[in-house]
Amino acid sequence: MEKFEGYLFTALCSTNFLISCLLFSRVTREQREPYMDEIFHIPQAQKYCHGKFNEWDPMITTLPGLYLVSVGVIKPVVWLADLTGQVVCSTAMLRFVNLLFNCGNLYLLYLLVCKLHLREKTRTTSRRVLSALSLSTFPVLYFFNFLYYTDAGSTFFILFTYLMTLYSCHKASALLGVCSVLFRQTNIVWVAFCAGTLVAAKMDEAWRLEHTKKRDDKTPPTQVPLSLGGVKKVLLFTLEFLTSPVYMKAVLLVTWPYAVVGVGSVAFVVLNDGIVVGDRTSHEACLNFPQLFYFFSFALFFSLPVSLCYHRVLRFFQALKKQPFFFLLVAGLSLLLVWKFTFVHRYLLADNRHFPFYVWKRLFQRHELVRFLLVPAYLFAGWNFLDSLKSRSLFWSLALLVCLLAATVPQKLLEFRYFIVPYLMYRLHMPLPTLPRLVVEFLLYTAVNAATLYIFISKTFHWPDSAVTQRFMW
């Protein structure tokens, strides 16, 4: 980090933390009592604060990573400041832990941007710093910095895990991956993604070696082939790679720390008789394939300032013209998946405090045909997703898509929090946007954050059968 860049980044970190503290103070003053899922998380953390590690709320579905870290942070502070009484492990103090994770996420995002875009020109100081700042204010993630949820800590450990993978510190990466799983069990998918990038690098090397021997093959090694012939070619090569003892030995030598974490996770699922540790009736896995389409739409909206342009739209129509049969096949498959595999969680239909409730009510419930009419938009959103990552290698893109499927499809509940990590992975690996586009992205995120926090604080309401104040949130 150059001296000027270091000063600039430090100033932005300090400013970001100061503004976040002011917003945190306002949110905490308005909502002093635990809200939504906090009614489970905060009492559980307070039990840990008092040394009651053998007591567990059966309604909690995640492992105790958040509570353990909170106690590890708060207890030394309490001892040093000689604090006593109700302030110890209070709602505000526990929520403040997520503001610390917010600072950590900003720093990790900056390091990831620098590491992933080493080949960019040297005159990109402002772009790197603004990219990190913008992503740290990604609306869905930023909102939960002010409540005691697992999202900030979960994202922190996943980003840290991936950063260590990029620096080839695989044992440290695997250990951090365990920490991420303790925050949310489904993070094992992103630990697998870290290992998958290493496998993808080996496969890309083998793919290039094979195609340099075939002078008649014009397929660029970094391009995802959007054709039936290309898909068949990749599948055959993958099968050949995975059945080769030489390649498998090379893969295992570098990925064994992640394999140990994976085996541990499988053992946990078997012994626990499922991935959820608490209330299982509300968290049943299913094949909800349209979740992938919802994510593509979500990613398109939040990446509009940095991903969409006239030339990309033009290329999409050129691709339609060039491969009409392939796109018709994909559209037909998408219609089938929407028809047969759309699941609606009862929470989505019943809880009017969450924004997805209104998305579903005002869009999907207008008419039963709406979900089918949206398929062309899904196709464009998915194509835009892939086209934005075309600078990445073939098998890296496939590794991301496989993990994206594993992270989204089994979820029955449509909740935007589940899209945080996959979106950040997508956005981090896009080519570094120009400064004007980054400014527009930051302004979009700032506007959304301002609107959601204002609505949460000011637009309260009450249910007919309850005197408790309700608030809108992600």
Coordinates of C-alpha atoms in Angstrom, one line a residue:
M1 CA 0.0 0.0 0.0
E2 CA 1.5 3.3 -1.0
K3 CA 1.8 6.1 1.6
F4 CA -1.0 8.3 0.0
E5 CA -3.3 5.3 -0.4
G6 CA -2.7 4.3 3.2
Y7 CA -3.7 7.8 4.4
L8 CA -6.7 7.9 2.2
F9 CA -7.9 4.5 3.2
T10 CA -7.4 5.2 6.9
A11 CA -9.3 8.5 6.6
L12 CA -12.2 6.7 4.9
C13 CA -12.2 3.9 7.6
S14 CA -12.4 6.5 10.3
T15 CA -15.2 8.4 8.6
N16 CA -17.1 5.3 7.9
F17 CA -16.8 4.1 11.6
L18 CA -17.9 7.6 12.9
I19 CA -20.9 7.7 10.6
S20 CA -21.8 4.1 11.5
C21 CA -21.5 4.9 15.2
L22 CA -23.9 7.9 14.8
L23 CA -26.4 5.7 13.0
F24 CA -26.0 2.9 15.5
S25 CA -26.8 5.4 18.3
R26 CA -30.0 6.5 16.6
V27 CA -31.1 2.9 15.8
T28 CA -30.4 1.8 19.4
R29 CA -32.3 4.7 20.9
E30 CA -35.3 4.0 18.8
Q31 CA -35.2 0.2 19.3
R32 CA -33.8 -0.5 22.7
E33 CA -35.4 -3.9 23.1
P34 CA -34.4 -7.0 21.1
Y35 CA -36.2 -7.1 17.7
M36 CA -37.1 -9.9 15.4
D37 CA -34.5 -12.7 15.6
E38 CA -32.7 -10.7 18.3
I39 CA -35.2 -12.1 20.8
F40 CA -33.4 -15.4 20.4
H41 CA -29.8 -14.3 19.8
I42 CA -29.5 -11.7 22.6
P43 CA -30.7 -13.8 25.5
Q44 CA -28.5 -16.7 24.3
A45 CA -25.5 -14.4 24.2
Q46 CA -26.3 -13.1 27.7
K47 CA -26.4 -16.7 29.0
Y48 CA -22.9 -17.2 27.6
C49 CA -21.8 -13.9 29.2
H50 CA -22.8 -15.3 32.6
G51 CA -21.0 -18.6 32.0
K52 CA -24.1 -20.7 31.2
F53 CA -22.6 -22.5 28.3
N54 CA -24.8 -25.6 28.8
E55 CA -28.0 -23.8 28.2
W56 CA -29.4 -23.5 24.6
D57 CA -32.5 -22.0 23.1
P58 CA -34.0 -24.7 20.8
M59 CA -35.4 -22.0 18.5
I60 CA -31.9 -21.0 17.4
T61 CA -30.8 -22.7 14.2
T62 CA -27.2 -21.6 13.9
L63 CA -24.1 -22.7 15.8
P64 CA -22.8 -20.5 18.7
G65 CA -20.0 -18.7 16.8
L66 CA -21.6 -15.2 17.2
Y67 CA -22.1 -15.7 21.0
L68 CA -18.6 -17.0 21.6
V69 CA -16.9 -14.2 19.7
S70 CA -19.1 -11.6 21.5
V71 CA -18.1 -13.0 24.9
G72 CA -14.5 -13.0 23.7
V73 CA -14.7 -9.3 22.8
I74 CA -16.9 -8.0 25.6
K75 CA -15.3 -9.8 28.6
P76 CA -11.9 -8.2 28.3
V77 CA -13.5 -4.8 27.8
V78 CA -15.6 -5.3 30.9
W79 CA -12.6 -6.3 32.9
L80 CA -10.4 -3.4 31.7
A81 CA -13.1 -0.8 32.1
D82 CA -14.3 -2.3 35.4
L83 CA -17.9 -2.3 34.2
T84 CA -20.7 -3.8 36.2
G85 CA -24.5 -4.0 36.2
Q86 CA -26.9 -4.1 33.2
V87 CA -24.5 -2.5 30.7
V88 CA -22.5 -5.8 30.7
C89 CA -23.7 -7.8 27.6
S90 CA -26.6 -5.4 27.2
T91 CA -28.5 -5.2 23.9
A92 CA -26.5 -2.2 22.8
M93 CA -23.1 -3.7 23.7
L94 CA -23.9 -6.9 21.9
R95 CA -25.0 -5.0 18.8
F96 CA -21.8 -3.0 18.8
V97 CA -19.8 -6.1 18.1
N98 CA -21.3 -6.0 14.6
L99 CA -19.9 -2.5 14.1
L100 CA -16.5 -3.9 14.8
F101 CA -17.1 -6.6 12.2
N102 CA -18.2 -3.8 9.8
C103 CA -14.7 -2.3 10.2
G104 CA -13.1 -5.6 9.6
N105 CA -15.2 -6.2 6.5
L106 CA -14.2 -2.9 5.0
Y107 CA -10.5 -3.8 5.5
L108 CA -10.9 -7.3 4.1
L109 CA -12.8 -6.1 1.1
Y110 CA -10.0 -3.6 0.4
L111 CA -7.3 -6.3 0.6
L112 CA -9.4 -8.6 -1.6
V113 CA -9.8 -5.9 -4.2
C114 CA -6.1 -5.2 -4.2
K115 CA -5.3 -9.0 -4.5
L116 CA -7.8 -9.8 -7.1
H117 CA -6.9 -6.8 -9.4
L118 CA -3.1 -6.9 -9.3
R119 CA -3.0 -6.7 -13.1
E120 CA -4.8 -3.4 -13.2
K121 CA -2.9 -0.2 -14.0
T122 CA -1.1 1.5 -11.2
R123 CA -3.3 4.6 -11.3
T124 CA -6.2 2.9 -9.6
T125 CA -5.8 4.1 -6.0
S126 CA -9.1 5.8 -5.8
R127 CA -10.9 3.0 -7.6
R128 CA -9.6 0.3 -5.2
V129 CA -10.5 2.3 -2.1
L130 CA -13.9 3.4 -3.4
S131 CA -14.7 -0.2 -4.4
A132 CA -14.0 -1.4 -0.9
L133 CA -16.0 1.4 0.7
S134 CA -18.9 0.8 -1.6
L135 CA -19.0 -2.9 -1.0
S136 CA -18.8 -2.4 2.8
T137 CA -22.0 -0.3 2.5
F138 CA -23.8 -3.0 0.4
P139 CA -27.3 -2.3 1.7
V140 CA -28.4 -5.7 2.9
L141 CA -25.1 -6.3 4.8
Y142 CA -24.8 -2.7 6.1
F143 CA -28.3 -2.7 7.6
F144 CA -27.5 -5.7 9.9
N145 CA -24.5 -4.0 11.3
F146 CA -26.9 -2.2 13.7
L147 CA -28.7 -5.3 14.9
Y148 CA -27.4 -8.5 16.7
Y149 CA -27.6 -10.8 13.7
T150 CA -25.0 -13.3 12.4
D151 CA -24.6 -11.7 9.0
A152 CA -21.7 -9.2 9.7
G153 CA -19.6 -11.8 11.5
S154 CA -20.4 -14.6 9.0
T155 CA -19.4 -12.4 6.1
F156 CA -16.2 -11.3 7.9
F157 CA -15.0 -14.9 8.4
I158 CA -15.9 -15.9 4.8
L159 CA -14.0 -13.0 3.4
F160 CA -11.0 -13.7 5.6
T161 CA -11.1 -17.4 4.6
Y162 CA -11.0 -16.5 0.9
L163 CA -8.3 -13.9 1.4
M164 CA -6.1 -16.5 3.0
T165 CA -6.8 -18.9 0.1
L166 CA -5.6 -16.2 -2.3
Y167 CA -2.4 -15.8 -0.3
S168 CA -2.0 -19.6 -0.3
C169 CA -2.3 -19.9 3.5
H170 CA -4.5 -22.9 3.2
K171 CA -4.3 -24.2 6.8
A172 CA -5.2 -20.7 8.1
S173 CA -7.9 -20.5 5.5
A174 CA -9.4 -23.8 6.6
L175 CA -9.3 -22.8 10.3
L176 CA -11.1 -19.5 9.5
G177 CA -13.6 -21.5 7.4
V178 CA -14.4 -23.5 10.6
C179 CA -15.1 -20.1 12.3
S180 CA -17.4 -19.1 9.5
V181 CA -19.3 -22.4 9.8
L182 CA -19.8 -21.7 13.5
F183 CA -21.6 -18.5 12.5
R184 CA -23.7 -20.2 9.9
Q185 CA -23.6 -23.9 8.8
T186 CA -24.3 -23.1 5.2
N187 CA -21.0 -21.3 5.0
I188 CA -19.4 -24.7 4.3
V189 CA -20.5 -24.0 0.7
W190 CA -18.1 -21.0 0.5
V191 CA -15.3 -23.0 2.2
A192 CA -15.8 -25.5 -0.6
F193 CA -15.7 -22.6 -3.1
C194 CA -12.2 -21.6 -1.7
A195 CA -11.1 -25.2 -2.3
G196 CA -12.9 -25.1 -5.7
T197 CA -10.8 -22.2 -6.9
L198 CA -7.7 -24.3 -6.3
V199 CA -9.2 -27.2 -8.2
A200 CA -10.3 -24.8 -11.0
A201 CA -6.7 -23.5 -11.3
K202 CA -5.4 -27.1 -11.9
M203 CA -8.2 -27.7 -14.4
D204 CA -7.6 -24.5 -16.2
E205 CA -3.9 -25.5 -16.5
A206 CA -4.8 -28.9 -17.9
W207 CA -7.5 -27.4 -20.2
R208 CA -4.9 -24.9 -21.7
L209 CA -2.4 -27.7 -22.1
E210 CA -4.9 -29.9 -24.0
H211 CA -6.0 -27.1 -26.3
T212 CA -2.6 -25.9 -27.2
K213 CA -2.1 -29.3 -28.8
K214 CA -5.2 -28.8 -30.9
R215 CA -4.4 -26.0 -33.4
D216 CA -7.8 -26.4 -35.0
D217 CA -9.6 -25.5 -31.7
K218 CA -10.3 -21.8 -31.5
T219 CA -12.1 -21.9 -28.1
P220 CA -10.5 -19.3 -25.7
P221 CA -9.5 -21.1 -22.5
T222 CA -11.2 -18.4 -20.3
Q223 CA -14.5 -18.3 -22.1
V224 CA -17.6 -20.2 -20.8
P225 CA -19.0 -21.9 -23.9
L226 CA -22.7 -21.0 -24.2
S227 CA -23.6 -23.8 -26.6
L228 CA -24.5 -27.4 -26.4
G229 CA -21.3 -28.5 -28.0
G230 CA -19.3 -26.4 -25.6
V231 CA -21.1 -27.8 -22.6
K232 CA -20.6 -31.3 -23.8
K233 CA -16.9 -30.7 -24.3
V234 CA -16.5 -29.2 -20.8
L235 CA -18.4 -32.1 -19.2
L236 CA -16.2 -34.7 -20.9
F237 CA -13.0 -32.9 -19.9
T238 CA -14.2 -32.6 -16.3
L239 CA -15.0 -36.4 -16.1
E240 CA -11.5 -37.2 -17.5
F241 CA -9.8 -34.8 -15.0
L242 CA -11.7 -36.2 -12.0
T243 CA -10.8 -39.8 -12.9
S244 CA -7.1 -39.1 -13.5
P245 CA -5.0 -40.3 -10.5
V246 CA -2.2 -37.8 -11.4
Y247 CA -4.5 -34.8 -11.3
M248 CA -6.4 -36.0 -8.2
K249 CA -3.1 -36.4 -6.3
A250 CA -2.1 -32.8 -7.3
V251 CA -5.5 -31.6 -6.2
L252 CA -5.5 -33.4 -2.8
L253 CA -2.0 -32.1 -2.0
V254 CA -3.2 -28.5 -2.0
T255 CA -6.9 -28.9 -0.8
W256 CA -6.5 -31.4 2.0
P257 CA -7.1 -28.7 4.8
Y258 CA -10.4 -27.8 3.2
A259 CA -11.2 -31.5 2.8
V260 CA -10.7 -32.0 6.6
V261 CA -13.3 -29.2 7.2
G262 CA -15.7 -30.8 4.7
V263 CA -15.4 -34.2 6.4
G264 CA -16.0 -32.6 9.7
S265 CA -19.1 -30.9 8.4
V266 CA -20.5 -34.1 6.9
A267 CA -19.9 -35.8 10.3
F268 CA -21.7 -33.0 12.0
V269 CA -24.7 -33.4 9.7
V270 CA -24.8 -37.1 10.2
L271 CA -24.6 -36.9 14.0
N272 CA -27.0 -34.0 14.2
D273 CA -29.4 -35.7 11.8
G274 CA -29.5 -32.5 9.7
I275 CA -27.7 -29.2 9.2
V276 CA -30.0 -27.1 11.5
V277 CA -29.4 -27.3 15.2
G278 CA -32.7 -25.9 16.5
D279 CA -36.1 -25.3 15.0
R280 CA -36.1 -27.6 12.0
T281 CA -39.7 -27.3 11.0
S282 CA -39.2 -23.8 9.6
H283 CA -35.9 -24.6 7.9
E284 CA -36.5 -27.6 5.7
A285 CA -34.3 -28.0 2.6
C286 CA -36.0 -28.3 -0.8
L287 CA -35.1 -27.9 -4.5
N288 CA -36.3 -24.3 -4.9
F289 CA -34.6 -23.7 -8.3
P290 CA -36.2 -20.3 -8.8
Q291 CA -34.0 -19.0 -5.9
L292 CA -31.2 -18.9 -8.5
F293 CA -33.3 -16.7 -10.7
Y294 CA -34.2 -14.4 -7.8
F295 CA -30.5 -14.1 -7.0
F296 CA -29.6 -13.2 -10.6
S297 CA -32.3 -10.4 -10.5
F298 CA -31.1 -9.2 -7.2
A299 CA -27.5 -9.1 -8.5
L300 CA -28.5 -7.3 -11.6
F301 CA -30.3 -4.5 -9.6
F302 CA -27.5 -3.9 -7.2
S303 CA -24.7 -4.1 -9.8
L304 CA -26.6 -1.9 -12.4
P305 CA -24.1 1.0 -12.1
V306 CA -21.1 -1.1 -12.7
S307 CA -22.3 -4.0 -14.9
L308 CA -24.8 -2.7 -17.3
C309 CA -24.1 -0.7 -20.4
Y310 CA -25.4 -0.3 -24.0
H311 CA -22.7 -2.6 -25.4
R312 CA -23.5 -5.4 -23.0
V313 CA -27.2 -5.3 -23.9
L314 CA -26.2 -5.3 -27.6
R315 CA -24.0 -8.3 -27.1
F316 CA -26.9 -10.1 -25.4
F317 CA -29.1 -9.7 -28.5
Q318 CA -26.2 -10.8 -30.7
A319 CA -25.9 -13.9 -28.6
L320 CA -29.6 -14.6 -29.0
K321 CA -29.3 -14.3 -32.7
K322 CA -26.2 -16.4 -32.8
Q323 CA -27.4 -19.3 -30.6
P324 CA -31.2 -19.2 -30.7
F325 CA -31.7 -22.9 -30.1
F326 CA -29.5 -22.9 -27.0
F327 CA -31.4 -19.9 -25.5
L328 CA -34.7 -21.5 -26.4
L329 CA -33.6 -24.6 -24.6
V330 CA -32.5 -22.7 -21.5
A331 CA -35.8 -20.7 -21.5
G332 CA -37.8 -23.9 -21.7
L333 CA -35.8 -25.5 -18.9
S334 CA -36.3 -22.3 -16.8
L335 CA -40.1 -22.4 -17.4
L336 CA -40.1 -26.0 -16.3
L337 CA -38.2 -25.2 -13.1
V338 CA -40.4 -22.2 -12.3
W339 CA -43.5 -24.4 -12.9
K340 CA -42.5 -27.5 -10.9
F341 CA -40.0 -26.2 -8.3
T342 CA -41.4 -22.9 -7.0
F343 CA -41.8 -23.2 -3.2
V344 CA -43.2 -20.5 -1.0
H345 CA -42.3 -20.5 2.7
R346 CA -45.1 -19.7 5.1
Y347 CA -43.0 -16.9 6.7
L348 CA -42.8 -15.1 3.3
L349 CA -46.6 -15.0 3.1
A350 CA -47.2 -14.1 6.8
D351 CA -44.5 -11.8 8.0
N352 CA -45.2 -8.3 6.7
R353 CA -42.1 -6.8 8.4
H354 CA -39.7 -8.0 5.7
F355 CA -39.3 -6.4 2.3
P356 CA -39.5 -9.7 0.4
F357 CA -43.1 -10.0 1.7
Y358 CA -44.0 -6.9 -0.4
V359 CA -41.9 -8.0 -3.4
W360 CA -43.8 -11.3 -3.5
K361 CA -47.2 -9.8 -2.8
R362 CA -47.0 -6.9 -5.3
L363 CA -45.2 -8.8 -8.0
F364 CA -45.6 -12.5 -7.9
Q365 CA -49.1 -12.6 -6.4
R366 CA -50.6 -10.2 -8.9
H367 CA -51.3 -13.1 -11.3
E368 CA -50.2 -16.8 -11.5
L369 CA -48.6 -16.1 -14.9
V370 CA -46.3 -13.4 -13.6
R371 CA -43.6 -15.9 -12.5
F372 CA -43.5 -17.3 -16.0
L373 CA -43.5 -13.9 -17.7
L374 CA -40.4 -13.0 -15.7
V375 CA -38.3 -15.8 -17.3
P376 CA -36.9 -13.6 -20.1
A377 CA -35.8 -11.1 -17.5
Y378 CA -34.2 -14.0 -15.6
L379 CA -32.3 -15.1 -18.7
F380 CA -30.9 -11.6 -19.3
A381 CA -30.0 -11.3 -15.6
G382 CA -28.2 -14.7 -15.7
W383 CA -26.4 -13.8 -19.0
N384 CA -25.3 -10.5 -17.5
F385 CA -24.0 -12.3 -14.5
L386 CA -21.9 -14.6 -16.6
D387 CA -20.8 -11.9 -19.0
S388 CA -19.6 -9.7 -16.1
L389 CA -17.3 -12.6 -15.1
K390 CA -16.0 -13.4 -18.6
S391 CA -12.5 -12.3 -17.7
R392 CA -12.4 -15.1 -15.1
S393 CA -11.3 -18.6 -16.2
L394 CA -13.7 -21.2 -17.4
F395 CA -13.5 -23.6 -14.4
W396 CA -13.4 -20.8 -11.9
S397 CA -16.7 -19.6 -13.2
L398 CA -18.1 -23.2 -13.0
A399 CA -16.9 -23.5 -9.4
L400 CA -18.7 -20.3 -8.6
L401 CA -21.9 -21.4 -10.3
V402 CA -21.9 -24.8 -8.5
C403 CA -21.5 -23.1 -5.1
L404 CA -24.1 -20.5 -6.0
L405 CA -26.5 -23.4 -6.7
A406 CA -25.7 -25.1 -3.5
A407 CA -26.1 -21.9 -1.5
T408 CA -29.4 -20.7 -2.9
V409 CA -31.5 -23.6 -4.3
P410 CA -32.0 -25.6 -1.1
Q411 CA -33.4 -22.5 0.7
K412 CA -37.2 -22.5 0.8
L413 CA -37.5 -19.0 2.3
L414 CA -36.8 -16.0 0.0
E415 CA -34.6 -13.8 2.2
F416 CA -32.2 -11.3 0.8
R417 CA -29.7 -11.9 3.7
Y418 CA -28.8 -15.3 2.0
F419 CA -27.6 -13.4 -1.1
I420 CA -25.0 -11.3 0.7
V421 CA -21.9 -13.5 0.3
P422 CA -22.7 -14.7 -3.2
Y423 CA -23.2 -11.1 -4.3
L424 CA -20.0 -9.9 -2.8
M425 CA -18.1 -12.8 -4.5
Y426 CA -19.7 -11.8 -7.8
R427 CA -18.9 -8.1 -7.4
L428 CA -15.4 -8.6 -6.2
H429 CA -14.5 -10.6 -9.3
M430 CA -15.9 -8.2 -11.8
P431 CA -13.3 -6.1 -13.6
L432 CA -12.5 -3.0 -11.6
P433 CA -15.1 -0.4 -12.6
T434 CA -14.3 3.1 -13.7
L435 CA -14.4 5.9 -11.1
P436 CA -17.7 7.5 -12.3
R437 CA -19.4 4.1 -12.2
L438 CA -18.1 3.5 -8.7
V439 CA -19.4 6.8 -7.6
V440 CA -22.8 6.0 -8.9
E441 CA -22.8 2.6 -7.2
F442 CA -21.8 4.2 -3.9
L443 CA -24.6 6.8 -4.3
L444 CA -27.1 4.0 -5.0
Y445 CA -26.1 2.1 -2.0
T446 CA -26.1 5.2 0.2
A447 CA -29.6 6.1 -1.0
V448 CA -30.9 2.6 -0.3
N449 CA -29.3 2.5 3.1
A450 CA -30.7 5.9 3.9
A451 CA -34.2 4.8 2.8
T452 CA -34.2 1.5 4.7
L453 CA -32.8 3.0 7.9
Y454 CA -35.3 5.8 7.7
I455 CA -38.2 3.4 7.2
F456 CA -37.0 1.2 10.0
I457 CA -36.7 4.1 12.4
S458 CA -39.7 6.2 11.4
K459 CA -42.3 4.1 9.7
T460 CA -43.5 2.0 12.6
F461 CA -46.8 0.1 12.7
H462 CA -48.8 -2.2 15.0
W463 CA -50.5 -5.5 14.4
P464 CA -54.2 -5.6 15.3
D465 CA -53.7 -8.2 18.1
S466 CA -50.4 -6.7 19.6
A467 CA -49.3 -3.5 21.2
V468 CA -45.6 -4.2 20.3
T469 CA -44.2 -1.7 17.8
Q470 CA -43.3 -3.3 14.5
R471 CA -40.7 -2.1 12.0
F472 CA -39.9 -2.8 8.3
M473 CA -36.5 -4.4 7.5
W474 CA -34.6 -6.5 5.0

